[in-house]
Coordinates of C-alpha atoms in Angstrom, one line a residue:
X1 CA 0.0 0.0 0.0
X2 CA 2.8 2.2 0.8
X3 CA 4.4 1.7 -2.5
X4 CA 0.9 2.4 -4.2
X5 CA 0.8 5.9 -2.6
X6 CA 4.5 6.4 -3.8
X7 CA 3.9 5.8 -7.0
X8 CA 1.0 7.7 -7.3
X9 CA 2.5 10.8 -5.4
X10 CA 4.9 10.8 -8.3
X11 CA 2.8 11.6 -10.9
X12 CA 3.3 15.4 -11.1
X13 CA 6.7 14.4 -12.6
X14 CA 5.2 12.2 -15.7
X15 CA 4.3 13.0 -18.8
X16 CA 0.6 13.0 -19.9
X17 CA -1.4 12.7 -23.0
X18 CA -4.1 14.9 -24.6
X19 CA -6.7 12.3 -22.6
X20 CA -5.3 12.4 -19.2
X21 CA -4.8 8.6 -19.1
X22 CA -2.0 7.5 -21.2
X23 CA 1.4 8.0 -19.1
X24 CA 5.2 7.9 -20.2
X25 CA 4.7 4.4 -18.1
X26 CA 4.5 3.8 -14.6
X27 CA 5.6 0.6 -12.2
X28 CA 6.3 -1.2 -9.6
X29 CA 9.0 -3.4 -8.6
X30 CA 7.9 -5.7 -5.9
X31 CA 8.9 -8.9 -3.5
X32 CA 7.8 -11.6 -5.2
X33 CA 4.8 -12.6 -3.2
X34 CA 5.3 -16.4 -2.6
X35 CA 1.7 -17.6 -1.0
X36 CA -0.4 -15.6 -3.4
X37 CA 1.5 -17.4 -6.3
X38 CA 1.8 -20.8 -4.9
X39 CA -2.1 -20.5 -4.7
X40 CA -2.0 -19.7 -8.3
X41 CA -0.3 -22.8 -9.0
X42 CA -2.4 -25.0 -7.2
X43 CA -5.1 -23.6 -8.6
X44 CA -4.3 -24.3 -12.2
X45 CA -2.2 -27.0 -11.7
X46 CA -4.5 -29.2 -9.1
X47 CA -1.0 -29.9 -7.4
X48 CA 0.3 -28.6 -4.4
X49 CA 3.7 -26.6 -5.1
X50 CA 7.0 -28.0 -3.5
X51 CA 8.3 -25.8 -0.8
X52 CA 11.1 -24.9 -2.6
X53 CA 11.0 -21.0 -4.6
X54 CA 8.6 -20.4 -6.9
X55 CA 10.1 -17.9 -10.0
X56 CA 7.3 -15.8 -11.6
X57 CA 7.9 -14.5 -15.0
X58 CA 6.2 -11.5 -16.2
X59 CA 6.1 -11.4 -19.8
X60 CA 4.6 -9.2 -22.5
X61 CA 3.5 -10.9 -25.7
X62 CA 2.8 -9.0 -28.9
X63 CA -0.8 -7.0 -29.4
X64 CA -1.4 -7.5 -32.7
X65 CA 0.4 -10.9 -33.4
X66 CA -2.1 -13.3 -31.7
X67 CA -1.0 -15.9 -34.0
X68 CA 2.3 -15.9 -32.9
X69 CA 1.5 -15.9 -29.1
X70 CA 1.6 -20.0 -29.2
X71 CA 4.6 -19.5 -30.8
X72 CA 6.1 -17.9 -28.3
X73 CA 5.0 -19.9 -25.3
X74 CA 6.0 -23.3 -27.1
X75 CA 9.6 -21.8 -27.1
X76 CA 9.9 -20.6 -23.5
X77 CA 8.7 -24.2 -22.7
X78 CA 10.9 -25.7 -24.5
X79 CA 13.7 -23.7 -22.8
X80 CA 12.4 -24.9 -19.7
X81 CA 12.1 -28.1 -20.0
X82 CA 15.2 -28.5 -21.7
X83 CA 16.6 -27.4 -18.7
X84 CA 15.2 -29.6 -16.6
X85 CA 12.6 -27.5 -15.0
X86 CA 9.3 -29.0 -15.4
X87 CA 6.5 -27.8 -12.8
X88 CA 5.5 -24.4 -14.4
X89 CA 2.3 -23.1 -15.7
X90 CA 1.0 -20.1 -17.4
X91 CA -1.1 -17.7 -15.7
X92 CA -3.5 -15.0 -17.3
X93 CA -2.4 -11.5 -15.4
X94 CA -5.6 -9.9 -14.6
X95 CA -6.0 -6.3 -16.2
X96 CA -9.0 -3.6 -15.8
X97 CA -8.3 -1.9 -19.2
X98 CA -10.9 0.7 -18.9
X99 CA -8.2 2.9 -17.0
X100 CA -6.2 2.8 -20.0
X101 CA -5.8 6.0 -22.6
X102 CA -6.4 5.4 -26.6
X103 CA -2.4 5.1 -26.6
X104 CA -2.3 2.3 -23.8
X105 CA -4.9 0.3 -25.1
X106 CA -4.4 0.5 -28.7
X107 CA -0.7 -1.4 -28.2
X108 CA -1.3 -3.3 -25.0
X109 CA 0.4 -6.5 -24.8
X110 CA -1.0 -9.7 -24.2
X111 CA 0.4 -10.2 -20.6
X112 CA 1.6 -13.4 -19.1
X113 CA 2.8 -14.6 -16.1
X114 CA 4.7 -18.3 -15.7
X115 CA 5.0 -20.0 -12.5
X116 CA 7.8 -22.0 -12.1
X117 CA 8.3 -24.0 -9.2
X118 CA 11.8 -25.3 -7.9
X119 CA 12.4 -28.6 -5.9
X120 CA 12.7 -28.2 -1.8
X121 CA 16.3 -26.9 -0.6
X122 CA 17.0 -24.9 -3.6
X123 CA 18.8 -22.0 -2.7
X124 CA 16.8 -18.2 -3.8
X125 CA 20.0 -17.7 -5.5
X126 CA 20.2 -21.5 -7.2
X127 CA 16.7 -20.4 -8.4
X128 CA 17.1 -16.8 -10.0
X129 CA 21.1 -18.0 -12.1
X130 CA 18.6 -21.1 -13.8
X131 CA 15.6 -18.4 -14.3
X132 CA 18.2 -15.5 -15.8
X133 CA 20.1 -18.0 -18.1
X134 CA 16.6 -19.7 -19.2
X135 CA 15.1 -15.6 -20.2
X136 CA 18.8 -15.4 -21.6
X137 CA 18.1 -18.2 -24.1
X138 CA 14.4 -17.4 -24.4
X139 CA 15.2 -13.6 -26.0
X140 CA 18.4 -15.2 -27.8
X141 CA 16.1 -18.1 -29.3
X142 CA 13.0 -15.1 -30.1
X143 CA 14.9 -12.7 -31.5
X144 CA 16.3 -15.1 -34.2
X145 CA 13.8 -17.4 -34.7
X146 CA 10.1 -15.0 -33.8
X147 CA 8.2 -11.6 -34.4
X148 CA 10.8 -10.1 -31.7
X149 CA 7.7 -8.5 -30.1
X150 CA 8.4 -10.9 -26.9
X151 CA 9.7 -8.7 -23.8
X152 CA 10.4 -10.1 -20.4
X153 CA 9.6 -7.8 -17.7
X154 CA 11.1 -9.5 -14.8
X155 CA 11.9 -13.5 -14.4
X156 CA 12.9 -13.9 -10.6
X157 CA 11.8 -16.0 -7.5
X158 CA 12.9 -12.3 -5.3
X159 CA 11.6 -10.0 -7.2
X160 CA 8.9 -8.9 -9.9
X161 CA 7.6 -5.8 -11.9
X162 CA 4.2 -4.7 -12.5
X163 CA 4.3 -2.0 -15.1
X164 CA 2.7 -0.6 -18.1
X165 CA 2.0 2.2 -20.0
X166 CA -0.5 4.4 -17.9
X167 CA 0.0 6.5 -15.2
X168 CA 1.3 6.1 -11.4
X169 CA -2.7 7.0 -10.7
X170 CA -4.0 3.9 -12.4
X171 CA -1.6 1.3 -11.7
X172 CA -3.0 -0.3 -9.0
X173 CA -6.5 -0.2 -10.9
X174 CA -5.4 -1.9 -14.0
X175 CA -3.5 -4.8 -12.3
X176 CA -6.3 -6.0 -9.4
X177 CA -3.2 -8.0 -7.9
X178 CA -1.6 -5.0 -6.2
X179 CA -5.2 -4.9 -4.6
X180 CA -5.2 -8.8 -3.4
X181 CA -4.9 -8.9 0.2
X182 CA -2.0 -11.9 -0.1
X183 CA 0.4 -10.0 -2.1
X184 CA 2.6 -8.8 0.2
X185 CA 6.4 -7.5 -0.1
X186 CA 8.8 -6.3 2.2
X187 CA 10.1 -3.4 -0.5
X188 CA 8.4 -1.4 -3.0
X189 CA 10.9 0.4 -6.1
X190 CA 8.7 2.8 -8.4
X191 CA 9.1 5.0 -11.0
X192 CA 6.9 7.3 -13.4
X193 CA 8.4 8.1 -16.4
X194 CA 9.1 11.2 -18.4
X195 CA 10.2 9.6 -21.9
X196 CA 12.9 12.1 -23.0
X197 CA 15.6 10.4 -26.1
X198 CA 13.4 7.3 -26.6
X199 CA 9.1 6.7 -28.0
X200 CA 7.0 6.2 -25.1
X201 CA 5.8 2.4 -25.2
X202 CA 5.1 -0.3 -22.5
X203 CA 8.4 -1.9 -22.1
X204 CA 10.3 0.6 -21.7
X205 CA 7.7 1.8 -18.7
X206 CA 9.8 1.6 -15.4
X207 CA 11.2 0.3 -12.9
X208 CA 13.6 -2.1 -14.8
X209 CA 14.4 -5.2 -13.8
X210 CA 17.6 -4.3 -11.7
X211 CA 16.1 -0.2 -10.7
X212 CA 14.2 3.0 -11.6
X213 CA 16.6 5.5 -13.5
X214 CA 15.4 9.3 -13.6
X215 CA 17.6 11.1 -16.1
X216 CA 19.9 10.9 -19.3
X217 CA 23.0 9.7 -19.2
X218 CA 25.5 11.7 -20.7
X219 CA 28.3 9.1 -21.3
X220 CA 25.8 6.4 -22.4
X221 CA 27.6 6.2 -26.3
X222 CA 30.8 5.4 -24.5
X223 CA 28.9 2.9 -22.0
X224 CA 27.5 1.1 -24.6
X225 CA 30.7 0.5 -26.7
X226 CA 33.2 -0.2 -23.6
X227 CA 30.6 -3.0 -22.6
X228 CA 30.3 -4.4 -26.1
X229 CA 33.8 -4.3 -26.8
X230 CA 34.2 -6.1 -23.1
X231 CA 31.7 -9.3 -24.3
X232 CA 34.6 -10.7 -26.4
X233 CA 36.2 -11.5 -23.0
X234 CA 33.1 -12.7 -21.2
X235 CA 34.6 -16.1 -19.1
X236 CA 32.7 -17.7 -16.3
X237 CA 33.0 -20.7 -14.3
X238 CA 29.5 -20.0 -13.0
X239 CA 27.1 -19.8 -16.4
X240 CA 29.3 -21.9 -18.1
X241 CA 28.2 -22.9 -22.0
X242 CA 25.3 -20.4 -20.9
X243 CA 27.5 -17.6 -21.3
X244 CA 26.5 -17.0 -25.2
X245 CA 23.3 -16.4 -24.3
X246 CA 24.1 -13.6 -22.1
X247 CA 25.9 -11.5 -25.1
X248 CA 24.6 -9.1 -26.1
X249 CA 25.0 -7.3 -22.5
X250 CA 23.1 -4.5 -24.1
X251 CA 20.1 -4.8 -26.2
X252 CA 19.4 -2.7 -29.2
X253 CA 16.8 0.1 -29.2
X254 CA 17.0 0.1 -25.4
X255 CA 16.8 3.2 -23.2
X256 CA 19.9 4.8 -21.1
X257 CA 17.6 3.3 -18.3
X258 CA 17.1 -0.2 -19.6
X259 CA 20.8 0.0 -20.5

């Protein structure tokens, strides 16, 4: 609740469209709130989760490539269960789209969330290195073989981001999970954007999935090449044959921010 009232006490600082609803983007970035998920999974799995973590992805899918959607979630199961990871399920992520503006709604994404569930005594960190190397793979894997429209907003058993493009007013009305009474979290990161070198458009809405940025960066072009000319020497002991999919460090068309 606290973290509802930040975000909304924030919204001076945002841009806003000719209708009053459509934002630069607004979010959260929350603890990941284990009972109200493992609920989830029982519920549309009919099986009682382990009590090991449970990872929640939060994915956006493409508006206007429907077709594709099935595409899309074949893959990041495949990734999965190549991996070995085999107790997940897809859950629908609850909107109320009648707080959206003409902008919002016209390019909202089809959003997903999967449930992964780990075996008992995995470690929180164990859990999050197998979720970041399988959304590695997953955007490595889209990206060449998919409409490239797939974006992961978070993919963590710690943490997760609930964000879109509306304003810090309306967040908590268009996701009625920031309103269940079981999601609780011991931290709240938010952000409203003012979109300043980069279109306005829901995944580029903050918080990222490591912080909320406010503000340009004025040594981004020599960020950007020190880092790529750095992925060359990428070595690891701890991803292993994963490493690959972690180049590029830096995605293309991304904000300072997401950078």
């Amino acid at each position: 609740e606290h973290s509802i009232e930040a975000v909304r006490r924030v919204a001076h600082r945002g841009a806003f469209d000719a209708d009053a609803k459509t934002g630069d983007g607004s979010g959260l970035m929350l603890q990941v709130p284990s009972t109200l998920f493992r609920q989830e999974y029982e519920r549309l799995t009919r099986l009682r989760p382990t009590t090991g973590p449970i990872g929640v992805g939060m994915l956006f899918l493409p508006p206007r490539s429907e077709a594709a959607h099935p595409v899309f979630k074949n893959l990041v199961e495949e990734v999965f269960l190549k991996r070995g990871m085999t107790r997940f399920v897809w859950r629908h992520v609850p909107t109320d789209d009648s707080v959206l503006g003409d902008k919002g709604l016209a390019t909202k994404p089809a959003i997903q969330q999967l449930l992964v569930v780990f075996p008992e005594k995995t470690l929180p960190i164990e859990a999050d290195r197998e979720l970041y190397a399988a959304r590695r793979e997953i955007e490595s894997r889209a990206a060449q073989s998919v409409d490239t429209g797939l974006y992961v907003v978070s993919f963590s058993c710690r943490t997760i981001v609930y964000k879109g493009l509306l304003t810090g007013m309306s967040l908590a009305d268009f996701f009625p999970d920031l309103r269940n009474p079981e999601f609780k979290s011991a931290f709240g990161m938010f952000h409203q954007r003012y979109s300043t070198n980069t279109f306005p458009n829901w995944h580029l809405a903050q918080p990222f999935r490591m912080l909320a940025h406010n503000g340009e960066l004025n040594t981004i072009q020599g960020n950007r090449n020190w880092t790529r000319a750095r992925e060359g020497h990428m070595v690891s002991d701890v991803w292993g044959d994963d490493i690959d999919y972690l180049r590029p460090v830096i995605p293309d068309g991304a904000s300072d921010s997401a950078n």
